Amino acid sequence: MNTNNENNGFAKALEQLEKRALQIQLDHFKVPPEKRGRAFYSLELVGEMGELLNDCKKFMRTTLAHRRAEQIEKRIPEETADTLIALMLIKLAAHEEQKVFPNNPFNLDESVRTTMWLHTCLSSLALSASSLYVKEIIKTAEDEDKLLDLKMYRSVVESLLNVANFFEFNLEKATNDKLTQIISKVEKGYYD
C-alpha cells in the first residue's frame, strides 16, 4: 500500500474536508475534537458505518425503483459522508496532521458492478472501521497520546471511495453537503 502517492486525486480533497470539519467543530459546536475524544468519535464511526450498511442492505433488498432511487440519491451518499466525517474527527482528536493519500477507487465497468462486489467493499469497510474502533478504545484505555493508525484510516477512506464509486456519487461533494447540513442543524439546536 502506498501511503504517499502524490498523484492521488482525493488526498487534497480529504485534507480540505478535514480542515473544514475542524473549523465547524470549533466555530459551531464550540468544542475541539480532543475534548470529546478519540473513543467517542470511534464509536460514532462504527455507528455511522452501521447506518450506511443498513441503507446498502435496503438498496439490495428492494425492487421498487423509487425506494432504490432514494437510497442511491440521498441516503447512501449522506451516510457515507457521515462515516467519513466521524473518521476525520478521530484524526483531528488525535492531533494527527500527516496527510493521507488513499488509493483511487476501483475502476468499475458493468461486469464488475455487482451486488457481490458491493458486499466485498462493505465487508472491507466494516473490518477496517471496527478494527480502528477497537484499536482506539485500547489506546484510550492505555494512553490517549498514542499515534493514530494512518494505514487503517486510509483503508476506511478507500472503502468509502469505493462505495461512492459503486453508487456513482462524488464523496467530496456529499461530505461538503453534509457538513453544510450540520452547520444548519447546530444553529437550529439539533445537536448539543
mmCIF file of C-alpha atoms in Angstrom:
data_model
loop_
_atom_site.group_PDB
_atom_site.id
_atom_site.type_symbol
_atom_site.label_atom_id
_atom_site.label_comp_id
_atom_site.label_asym_id
_atom_site.label_seq_id
_atom_site.Cartn_x
_atom_site.Cartn_y
_atom_site.Cartn_z
ATOM 1 C CA MET A 1 0.000 0.000 0.000
ATOM 2 C CA ASN A 2 1.256 3.398 -0.945
ATOM 3 C CA THR A 3 0.885 5.944 1.841
ATOM 4 C CA ASN A 4 2.499 8.824 -0.041
ATOM 5 C CA ASN A 5 1.019 8.812 -3.532
ATOM 6 C CA GLU A 6 1.175 12.477 -4.531
ATOM 7 C CA ASN A 7 -0.799 11.691 -7.703
ATOM 8 C CA ASN A 8 -3.883 10.613 -5.791
ATOM 9 C CA GLY A 9 -6.917 12.702 -6.662
ATOM 10 C CA PHE A 10 -8.705 12.528 -3.308
ATOM 11 C CA ALA A 11 -5.784 13.393 -0.992
ATOM 12 C CA LYS A 12 -6.149 17.159 -1.424
ATOM 13 C CA ALA A 13 -9.938 16.966 -1.083
ATOM 14 C CA LEU A 14 -9.549 14.901 2.090
ATOM 15 C CA GLU A 15 -7.148 17.445 3.547
ATOM 16 C CA GLN A 16 -9.630 20.259 2.822
ATOM 17 C CA LEU A 17 -12.523 18.270 4.292
ATOM 18 C CA GLU A 18 -10.511 17.640 7.464
ATOM 19 C CA LYS A 19 -9.829 21.373 7.796
ATOM 20 C CA ARG A 20 -13.484 22.227 7.262
ATOM 21 C CA ALA A 21 -14.640 19.613 9.790
ATOM 22 C CA LEU A 22 -12.243 21.052 12.367
ATOM 23 C CA GLN A 23 -13.434 24.601 11.733
ATOM 24 C CA ILE A 24 -17.061 23.521 12.156
ATOM 25 C CA GLN A 25 -16.243 21.829 15.458
ATOM 26 C CA LEU A 26 -14.546 24.972 16.726
ATOM 27 C CA ASP A 27 -16.924 27.595 15.311
ATOM 28 C CA HIS A 28 -20.304 25.899 15.620
ATOM 29 C CA PHE A 29 -20.019 23.207 18.273
ATOM 30 C CA LYS A 30 -17.514 25.279 20.268
ATOM 31 C CA VAL A 31 -15.837 22.002 21.224
ATOM 32 C CA PRO A 32 -12.388 20.973 19.995
ATOM 33 C CA PRO A 33 -12.365 17.336 18.805
ATOM 34 C CA GLU A 34 -9.916 16.260 21.523
ATOM 35 C CA LYS A 35 -12.456 17.238 24.192
ATOM 36 C CA ARG A 36 -14.948 14.595 23.057
ATOM 37 C CA GLY A 37 -12.026 12.340 22.319
ATOM 38 C CA ARG A 38 -10.965 9.580 20.026
ATOM 39 C CA ALA A 39 -13.048 6.919 21.762
ATOM 40 C CA PHE A 40 -16.247 8.929 21.253
ATOM 41 C CA TYR A 41 -15.568 9.574 17.573
ATOM 42 C CA SER A 42 -14.545 5.938 17.073
ATOM 43 C CA LEU A 43 -17.931 4.899 18.424
ATOM 44 C CA GLU A 44 -19.548 7.442 16.121
ATOM 45 C CA LEU A 45 -17.579 5.959 13.208
ATOM 46 C CA VAL A 46 -18.939 2.449 13.674
ATOM 47 C CA GLY A 47 -22.439 3.786 14.343
ATOM 48 C CA GLU A 48 -22.465 5.790 11.127
ATOM 49 C CA MET A 49 -20.930 2.885 9.247
ATOM 50 C CA GLY A 50 -23.751 0.682 10.554
ATOM 51 C CA GLU A 51 -26.303 3.136 9.178
ATOM 52 C CA LEU A 52 -24.516 3.105 5.818
ATOM 53 C CA LEU A 53 -24.510 -0.689 5.723
ATOM 54 C CA ASN A 54 -28.193 -0.741 6.654
ATOM 55 C CA ASP A 55 -29.037 1.608 3.778
ATOM 56 C CA CYS A 56 -26.992 -0.563 1.406
ATOM 57 C CA LYS A 57 -28.967 -3.575 2.639
ATOM 58 C CA LYS A 58 -32.221 -1.732 1.905
ATOM 59 C CA PHE A 59 -30.928 -0.904 -1.562
ATOM 60 C CA MET A 60 -30.178 -4.590 -2.197
ATOM 61 C CA ARG A 61 -33.464 -5.777 -0.715
ATOM 62 C CA THR A 62 -35.945 -3.614 -2.554
ATOM 63 C CA THR A 63 -37.055 -3.978 -6.133
ATOM 64 C CA LEU A 64 -39.128 -0.777 -6.061
ATOM 65 C CA ALA A 65 -37.491 1.817 -8.295
ATOM 66 C CA HIS A 66 -38.464 4.832 -6.162
ATOM 67 C CA ARG A 67 -37.048 3.244 -2.990
ATOM 68 C CA ARG A 68 -33.825 2.264 -4.738
ATOM 69 C CA ALA A 69 -33.542 5.787 -6.112
ATOM 70 C CA GLU A 70 -33.960 7.279 -2.622
ATOM 71 C CA GLN A 71 -31.188 5.044 -1.292
ATOM 72 C CA ILE A 72 -28.853 5.903 -4.187
ATOM 73 C CA GLU A 73 -29.577 9.618 -4.391
ATOM 74 C CA LYS A 74 -29.958 10.576 -0.732
ATOM 75 C CA ARG A 75 -29.455 8.005 1.998
ATOM 76 C CA ILE A 76 -26.256 6.247 0.889
ATOM 77 C CA PRO A 77 -24.345 9.442 -0.019
ATOM 78 C CA GLU A 78 -25.415 11.048 3.265
ATOM 79 C CA GLU A 79 -24.420 8.056 5.406
ATOM 80 C CA THR A 80 -21.137 7.662 3.527
ATOM 81 C CA ALA A 81 -20.400 11.321 4.286
ATOM 82 C CA ASP A 82 -21.391 10.865 7.946
ATOM 83 C CA THR A 83 -18.981 7.937 8.196
ATOM 84 C CA LEU A 84 -16.159 9.950 6.654
ATOM 85 C CA ILE A 85 -16.837 12.890 8.980
ATOM 86 C CA ALA A 86 -16.670 10.653 12.061
ATOM 87 C CA LEU A 87 -13.421 9.169 10.752
ATOM 88 C CA MET A 88 -11.908 12.612 10.188
ATOM 89 C CA LEU A 89 -12.882 13.659 13.705
ATOM 90 C CA ILE A 90 -10.855 10.752 15.132
ATOM 91 C CA LYS A 91 -7.829 12.048 13.240
ATOM 92 C CA LEU A 92 -8.487 15.593 14.410
ATOM 93 C CA ALA A 93 -8.929 14.480 18.019
ATOM 94 C CA ALA A 94 -5.586 12.676 17.756
ATOM 95 C CA HIS A 95 -3.927 15.901 16.533
ATOM 96 C CA GLU A 96 -2.627 13.880 13.599
ATOM 97 C CA GLU A 97 -1.513 16.298 10.900
ATOM 98 C CA GLN A 98 0.097 13.885 8.457
ATOM 99 C CA LYS A 99 -1.531 13.988 5.039
ATOM 100 C CA VAL A 100 -3.143 10.734 3.923
ATOM 101 C CA PHE A 101 -3.022 9.506 0.320
ATOM 102 C CA PRO A 102 -5.797 6.975 -0.261
ATOM 103 C CA ASN A 103 -5.667 4.863 -3.379
ATOM 104 C CA ASN A 104 -8.129 5.796 -6.070
ATOM 105 C CA PRO A 105 -11.329 3.722 -6.165
ATOM 106 C CA PHE A 106 -11.508 0.679 -8.373
ATOM 107 C CA ASN A 107 -12.454 1.270 -11.985
ATOM 108 C CA LEU A 108 -15.833 -0.421 -12.223
ATOM 109 C CA ASP A 109 -17.316 -1.472 -15.510
ATOM 110 C CA GLU A 110 -20.755 -3.036 -15.638
ATOM 111 C CA SER A 111 -19.365 -6.581 -15.412
ATOM 112 C CA VAL A 112 -17.811 -5.757 -12.020
ATOM 113 C CA ARG A 113 -20.625 -3.550 -10.654
ATOM 114 C CA THR A 114 -22.394 -6.421 -8.910
ATOM 115 C CA THR A 115 -24.010 -6.943 -5.537
ATOM 116 C CA MET A 116 -21.177 -9.325 -4.630
ATOM 117 C CA TRP A 117 -18.585 -6.627 -5.375
ATOM 118 C CA LEU A 118 -20.540 -4.251 -3.128
ATOM 119 C CA HIS A 119 -20.562 -6.906 -0.368
ATOM 120 C CA THR A 120 -16.780 -7.189 -0.694
ATOM 121 C CA CYS A 121 -16.393 -3.424 -0.427
ATOM 122 C CA LEU A 122 -18.756 -3.161 2.569
ATOM 123 C CA SER A 123 -17.097 -6.042 4.401
ATOM 124 C CA SER A 124 -13.732 -4.329 3.937
ATOM 125 C CA LEU A 125 -15.238 -1.130 5.347
ATOM 126 C CA ALA A 126 -16.746 -2.992 8.299
ATOM 127 C CA LEU A 127 -13.460 -4.716 9.098
ATOM 128 C CA SER A 128 -11.363 -1.530 8.851
ATOM 129 C CA ALA A 129 -13.773 0.692 10.771
ATOM 130 C CA SER A 130 -14.439 -1.807 13.555
ATOM 131 C CA SER A 131 -10.728 -2.614 13.866
ATOM 132 C CA LEU A 132 -9.958 1.099 14.146
ATOM 133 C CA TYR A 133 -12.639 1.408 16.846
ATOM 134 C CA VAL A 134 -11.091 -1.430 18.841
ATOM 135 C CA LYS A 135 -7.577 -0.003 18.482
ATOM 136 C CA GLU A 136 -8.722 3.447 19.545
ATOM 137 C CA ILE A 137 -10.509 2.105 22.633
ATOM 138 C CA ILE A 138 -7.423 0.144 23.661
ATOM 139 C CA LYS A 139 -5.213 3.206 23.053
ATOM 140 C CA THR A 140 -7.550 5.421 25.052
ATOM 141 C CA ALA A 141 -7.578 2.981 27.950
ATOM 142 C CA GLU A 142 -3.782 2.778 27.929
ATOM 143 C CA ASP A 143 -2.581 6.202 26.782
ATOM 144 C CA GLU A 144 -4.556 8.808 24.804
ATOM 145 C CA ASP A 145 -1.404 10.163 23.165
ATOM 146 C CA LYS A 146 -0.606 7.081 21.094
ATOM 147 C CA LEU A 147 -0.475 7.664 17.355
ATOM 148 C CA LEU A 148 -3.444 7.109 15.085
ATOM 149 C CA ASP A 149 -3.116 4.126 12.754
ATOM 150 C CA LEU A 150 -2.973 6.014 9.458
ATOM 151 C CA LYS A 151 -2.958 2.824 7.354
ATOM 152 C CA MET A 152 -6.274 1.854 8.893
ATOM 153 C CA TYR A 153 -7.556 5.421 8.448
ATOM 154 C CA ARG A 154 -6.605 5.274 4.792
ATOM 155 C CA SER A 155 -8.266 1.870 4.422
ATOM 156 C CA VAL A 156 -11.585 3.249 5.689
ATOM 157 C CA VAL A 157 -11.324 6.218 3.308
ATOM 158 C CA GLU A 158 -10.579 3.876 0.398
ATOM 159 C CA SER A 159 -13.618 1.732 1.229
ATOM 160 C CA LEU A 160 -15.813 4.844 1.353
ATOM 161 C CA LEU A 161 -14.428 5.969 -2.009
ATOM 162 C CA ASN A 162 -15.328 2.563 -3.428
ATOM 163 C CA VAL A 163 -18.884 2.856 -2.077
ATOM 164 C CA ALA A 164 -19.180 6.284 -3.698
ATOM 165 C CA ASN A 165 -17.789 4.877 -6.929
ATOM 166 C CA PHE A 166 -20.226 1.952 -6.888
ATOM 167 C CA PHE A 167 -23.215 4.265 -6.420
ATOM 168 C CA GLU A 168 -21.712 6.902 -8.725
ATOM 169 C CA PHE A 169 -21.638 9.922 -6.436
ATOM 170 C CA ASN A 170 -18.880 12.350 -5.528
ATOM 171 C CA LEU A 171 -17.715 11.727 -1.952
ATOM 172 C CA GLU A 172 -16.159 15.178 -1.606
ATOM 173 C CA LYS A 173 -19.411 16.879 -2.638
ATOM 174 C CA ALA A 174 -21.547 14.599 -0.451
ATOM 175 C CA THR A 175 -19.314 15.336 2.549
ATOM 176 C CA ASN A 176 -19.307 19.078 1.942
ATOM 177 C CA ASP A 177 -23.109 18.979 1.603
ATOM 178 C CA LYS A 178 -23.365 17.068 4.887
ATOM 179 C CA LEU A 179 -21.033 19.495 6.668
ATOM 180 C CA THR A 180 -23.256 22.350 5.494
ATOM 181 C CA GLN A 181 -26.317 20.497 6.846
ATOM 182 C CA ILE A 182 -24.534 20.019 10.168
ATOM 183 C CA ILE A 183 -23.920 23.765 10.461
ATOM 184 C CA SER A 184 -27.615 24.394 9.870
ATOM 185 C CA LYS A 185 -28.654 21.772 12.419
ATOM 186 C CA VAL A 186 -26.289 23.148 15.063
ATOM 187 C CA GLU A 187 -27.688 26.646 14.525
ATOM 188 C CA LYS A 188 -31.227 25.271 14.969
ATOM 189 C CA GLY A 189 -30.247 23.458 18.173
ATOM 190 C CA TYR A 190 -30.436 19.846 16.925
ATOM 191 C CA TYR A 191 -27.050 18.978 18.417
ATOM 192 C CA ASP A 192 -25.857 19.685 21.947
#
